[in-house]
Short mmCIF file of C-alpha atoms in Angstrom, two decimals:
data_model
loop_
_atom_site.label_atom_id
_atom_site.label_comp_id
_atom_site.label_asym_id
_atom_site.label_seq_id
_atom_site.Cartn_x
_atom_site.Cartn_y
_atom_site.Cartn_z
CA ASP A 1 20.90 30.17 50.46
CA ALA A 2 20.33 26.69 49.15
CA GLY A 3 19.42 26.40 45.51
CA VAL A 4 16.92 24.02 44.02
CA THR A 5 17.56 20.54 45.35
CA GLN A 6 16.48 17.34 43.66
CA SER A 7 16.58 13.76 44.83
CA PRO A 8 17.75 11.25 44.00
CA THR A 9 20.56 12.32 41.67
CA HIS A 10 20.63 9.02 39.82
CA LEU A 11 18.11 6.23 39.51
CA ILE A 12 17.91 2.96 37.61
CA LYS A 13 14.49 1.38 37.12
CA THR A 14 13.08 -1.53 35.17
CA ARG A 15 10.43 -1.18 32.47
CA GLY A 16 6.94 -1.23 33.93
CA GLN A 17 7.99 0.10 37.32
CA HIS A 18 7.04 3.47 38.71
CA VAL A 19 9.27 6.23 39.99
CA THR A 20 8.93 9.27 42.23
CA LEU A 21 11.27 12.23 41.86
CA ARG A 22 11.45 14.97 44.44
CA CYS A 23 12.24 18.67 44.32
CA SER A 24 12.67 21.39 46.92
CA PRO A 25 12.50 24.92 45.51
CA ILE A 26 14.52 27.91 46.57
CA SER A 27 13.21 29.32 49.82
CA GLY A 28 10.41 31.78 49.12
CA HIS A 29 9.72 30.48 45.64
CA LYS A 30 6.14 29.39 45.10
CA SER A 31 6.29 27.91 41.64
CA VAL A 32 7.83 24.62 40.58
CA SER A 33 8.15 23.31 37.05
CA TRP A 34 9.33 19.96 35.75
CA TYR A 35 11.22 19.37 32.51
CA GLN A 36 12.48 16.28 30.74
CA GLN A 37 15.80 16.49 28.91
CA VAL A 38 16.63 13.65 26.61
CA LEU A 39 20.29 13.34 25.62
CA GLY A 40 21.17 15.75 22.85
CA GLN A 41 17.98 17.81 23.12
CA GLY A 42 16.70 20.84 24.95
CA PRO A 43 14.49 20.42 28.01
CA GLN A 44 10.80 19.72 27.36
CA PHE A 45 8.15 21.11 29.68
CA ILE A 46 6.15 18.57 31.67
CA PHE A 47 4.28 20.45 34.43
CA GLN A 48 4.12 23.69 36.32
CA TYR A 49 2.64 24.13 39.78
CA TYR A 50 1.98 27.39 41.55
CA GLU A 51 0.54 27.65 45.03
CA LYS A 52 -0.19 23.91 44.94
CA GLU A 53 -2.30 24.15 41.80
CA GLU A 54 -1.40 22.85 38.36
CA ARG A 55 -0.81 25.79 36.07
CA GLY A 56 0.28 23.99 32.95
CA ARG A 57 0.90 20.62 31.45
CA GLY A 58 3.08 19.69 28.51
CA ASN A 59 2.51 17.06 25.88
CA PHE A 60 3.20 14.02 28.06
CA PRO A 61 1.02 10.93 28.63
CA ASP A 62 -1.12 10.43 31.71
CA ARG A 63 1.56 8.15 33.12
CA PHE A 64 3.21 11.37 34.23
CA SER A 65 1.72 13.12 37.23
CA ALA A 66 2.90 15.63 39.80
CA ARG A 67 1.86 17.50 42.86
CA GLN A 68 3.02 20.37 45.04
CA PHE A 69 2.93 20.31 48.79
CA PRO A 70 2.07 23.10 51.28
CA ASN A 71 5.80 23.77 51.77
CA TYR A 72 6.05 24.23 47.95
CA SER A 73 8.17 21.14 47.42
CA SER A 74 7.05 18.91 44.59
CA GLU A 75 6.99 15.33 43.39
CA LEU A 76 6.96 14.01 39.86
CA ASN A 77 5.58 10.51 39.43
CA VAL A 78 5.94 8.34 36.36
CA ASN A 79 4.07 5.05 36.10
CA ALA A 80 4.60 2.08 33.80
CA LEU A 81 8.09 3.19 32.84
CA LEU A 82 9.23 2.82 29.26
CA LEU A 83 12.75 2.75 27.90
CA GLY A 84 12.03 6.11 26.30
CA ASP A 85 11.51 7.69 29.71
CA SER A 86 15.25 7.53 30.27
CA ALA A 87 16.32 11.15 30.60
CA LEU A 88 17.51 13.90 32.89
CA TYR A 89 14.54 15.27 34.82
CA LEU A 90 14.96 18.87 35.82
CA CYS A 91 13.06 20.81 38.41
CA ALA A 92 12.91 24.59 38.22
CA SER A 93 11.65 27.03 40.81
CA SER A 94 10.58 30.62 40.43
CA LEU A 95 9.10 33.27 42.66
CA PHE A 96 5.89 33.43 40.71
CA ALA A 97 4.36 31.83 37.66
CA GLY A 98 4.53 34.92 35.50
CA GLU A 99 6.22 35.44 32.19
CA ASN A 100 8.78 37.89 33.61
CA THR A 101 10.14 35.50 36.16
CA GLU A 102 13.32 33.61 35.53
CA ALA A 103 13.44 29.97 36.52
CA PHE A 104 16.28 28.46 38.54
CA PHE A 105 17.07 24.83 37.89
CA GLY A 106 18.26 22.02 40.08
CA GLN A 107 21.00 19.59 39.09
CA GLY A 108 18.45 17.09 37.89
CA THR A 109 17.70 13.42 38.41
CA ARG A 110 19.22 11.09 35.86
CA LEU A 111 16.69 8.29 35.28
CA THR A 112 17.76 5.19 33.41
CA VAL A 113 15.10 2.65 32.48
CA VAL A 114 16.39 -0.82 31.60
CA ALA B 1 3.10 28.76 18.51
CA GLN B 2 6.22 30.02 20.18
CA SER B 3 9.54 28.51 19.15
CA VAL B 4 13.27 29.12 19.21
CA ALA B 5 16.00 27.91 16.91
CA GLN B 6 19.70 27.63 17.51
CA PRO B 7 21.18 27.15 14.06
CA GLU B 8 24.61 25.99 15.18
CA ASP B 9 25.19 22.68 16.94
CA GLN B 10 28.69 23.76 17.91
CA VAL B 11 30.70 26.97 18.03
CA ASN B 12 34.49 26.92 18.30
CA VAL B 13 36.48 29.96 19.39
CA ALA B 14 39.97 30.62 20.66
CA GLU B 15 40.44 31.88 24.19
CA GLY B 16 40.48 35.65 24.29
CA ASN B 17 38.45 36.04 21.11
CA PRO B 18 34.87 37.31 21.07
CA LEU B 19 32.13 34.71 20.90
CA THR B 20 28.60 34.69 19.55
CA VAL B 21 25.99 31.98 20.01
CA LYS B 22 23.00 32.50 17.76
CA CYS B 23 19.31 32.25 18.56
CA THR B 24 16.24 33.16 16.55
CA TYR B 25 12.71 33.12 17.81
CA SER B 26 9.13 33.01 16.63
CA VAL B 27 6.42 34.36 18.91
CA SER B 28 3.02 35.92 18.74
CA GLY B 29 3.13 39.06 20.79
CA ASN B 30 6.00 40.35 22.88
CA PRO B 31 8.90 37.94 23.34
CA TYR B 32 10.27 36.98 26.75
CA LEU B 33 13.68 35.50 26.04
CA PHE B 34 16.25 33.72 28.19
CA TRP B 35 19.71 32.21 27.97
CA TYR B 36 20.85 29.30 30.10
CA VAL B 37 24.14 27.40 30.32
CA GLN B 38 24.56 23.74 31.18
CA TYR B 39 27.81 22.17 32.31
CA PRO B 40 28.30 18.38 32.03
CA ASN B 41 26.04 16.40 34.34
CA ARG B 42 24.56 19.58 35.79
CA GLY B 43 21.29 21.46 35.64
CA LEU B 44 20.79 24.72 33.80
CA GLN B 45 22.18 27.99 35.10
CA PHE B 46 20.38 31.23 34.32
CA LEU B 47 22.52 33.75 32.40
CA LEU B 48 20.22 36.58 31.38
CA LYS B 49 16.77 37.55 30.17
CA TYR B 50 15.10 40.05 27.89
CA ILE B 51 11.68 41.29 28.88
CA THR B 52 11.55 44.84 27.62
CA GLY B 53 13.74 47.92 27.40
CA ASP B 54 17.31 48.13 26.15
CA ASN B 55 18.16 45.80 23.31
CA LEU B 56 21.51 44.95 24.89
CA VAL B 57 21.05 42.84 27.99
CA LYS B 58 23.91 42.17 30.39
CA GLY B 59 24.05 38.98 32.38
CA SER B 60 26.22 36.74 34.50
CA TYR B 61 29.90 35.84 33.91
CA GLY B 62 30.43 38.69 31.44
CA PHE B 63 27.82 37.48 28.97
CA GLU B 64 25.43 39.78 27.17
CA ALA B 65 22.76 39.32 24.56
CA GLU B 66 21.47 41.54 21.80
CA PHE B 67 17.76 41.59 21.08
CA ASN B 68 16.90 42.42 17.47
CA LYS B 69 13.18 42.64 16.81
CA SER B 70 13.42 43.07 13.04
CA GLN B 71 15.60 39.97 12.70
CA THR B 72 13.78 38.10 15.49
CA SER B 73 17.13 37.24 17.01
CA PHE B 74 18.59 37.12 20.49
CA HIS B 75 22.26 36.28 20.10
CA LEU B 76 24.47 35.61 23.11
CA LYS B 77 27.82 37.36 23.14
CA LYS B 78 30.97 37.75 25.17
CA PRO B 79 33.86 40.07 24.28
CA SER B 80 36.62 37.70 25.41
CA ALA B 81 36.04 33.95 25.73
CA LEU B 82 37.48 31.82 28.50
CA VAL B 83 38.22 28.10 28.38
CA SER B 84 35.87 27.75 31.34
CA ASP B 85 33.03 29.08 29.16
CA SER B 86 33.03 25.76 27.31
CA ALA B 87 29.57 24.30 27.90
CA LEU B 88 26.14 23.74 26.36
CA TYR B 89 24.08 26.89 25.86
CA PHE B 90 20.31 27.05 25.55
CA CYS B 91 18.10 29.83 24.31
CA ALA B 92 14.52 29.77 25.57
CA VAL B 93 11.30 31.69 25.05
CA ARG B 94 8.38 31.96 27.43
CA ASP B 95 5.26 30.31 26.03
CA LEU B 96 2.40 32.74 26.45
CA GLY B 97 -0.14 30.61 24.62
CA GLY B 98 -3.22 29.15 26.21
CA SER B 99 -5.76 30.54 28.62
CA SER B 100 -3.51 30.65 31.66
CA ASN B 101 -0.06 31.95 32.29
CA THR B 102 1.94 28.81 32.75
CA GLY B 103 5.40 30.27 32.71
CA LYS B 104 6.37 27.41 30.43
CA LEU B 105 9.75 27.74 28.75
CA ILE B 106 10.37 26.48 25.23
CA PHE B 107 14.03 25.64 24.66
CA GLY B 108 16.15 25.46 21.58
CA GLN B 109 18.20 22.37 20.81
CA GLY B 110 21.30 23.84 22.38
CA THR B 111 24.69 24.94 21.09
CA THR B 112 27.94 23.47 22.35
CA LEU B 113 30.56 26.14 22.86
CA GLN B 114 34.16 24.96 22.70
CA VAL B 115 36.80 27.49 23.74
CA LYS B 116 40.33 26.36 22.97
CA PRO B 117 43.43 27.69 24.75
#
């Protein structure tokens, strides 16, 4: 079975531009979460979606938005990019949204803002 | 608020020796704890979780973790380290705050494990 797949793997953008990151969860998984991992730190929660509805949002500005599609894949959008948005963006999928459920992560998208 | 702390930035062990990577947590209510490993330029791989039950949890690749409620710790252990275990290890706790169950994970800062031949 395919794991969590993210695209693209690497991306270079200029300040002020916008970016769209994509994630396909493990087959059968209905929940997708997005995390930002800045170099040298642990991942920080951005969003969780379950059954196409937003279930949670982390402490990120409104420039960050996301959605989940009927096939449970997801997009993370970031507008008006700042240098500080440079990070590894991780997508995680899980069967459900519950506290018992482990999350499985993709390889991430490395975003560099110049 | 839920939080986890990994007090060591780096742990060095010799191959074949036992290893311990420390994690302490702070939660209101029952803790849901996880360990993940991250290899260079890769995402996180799930190792094990504690939800309830036995305090010693067994996971992937020979790793195990010991849950200690009185010390609020969840240390990762392996009886005999391999060079290939060298990686970045993250402890995480499920955030159960708020009005809805988000499934949000709160991660520690990570501990780099270096296993030398």
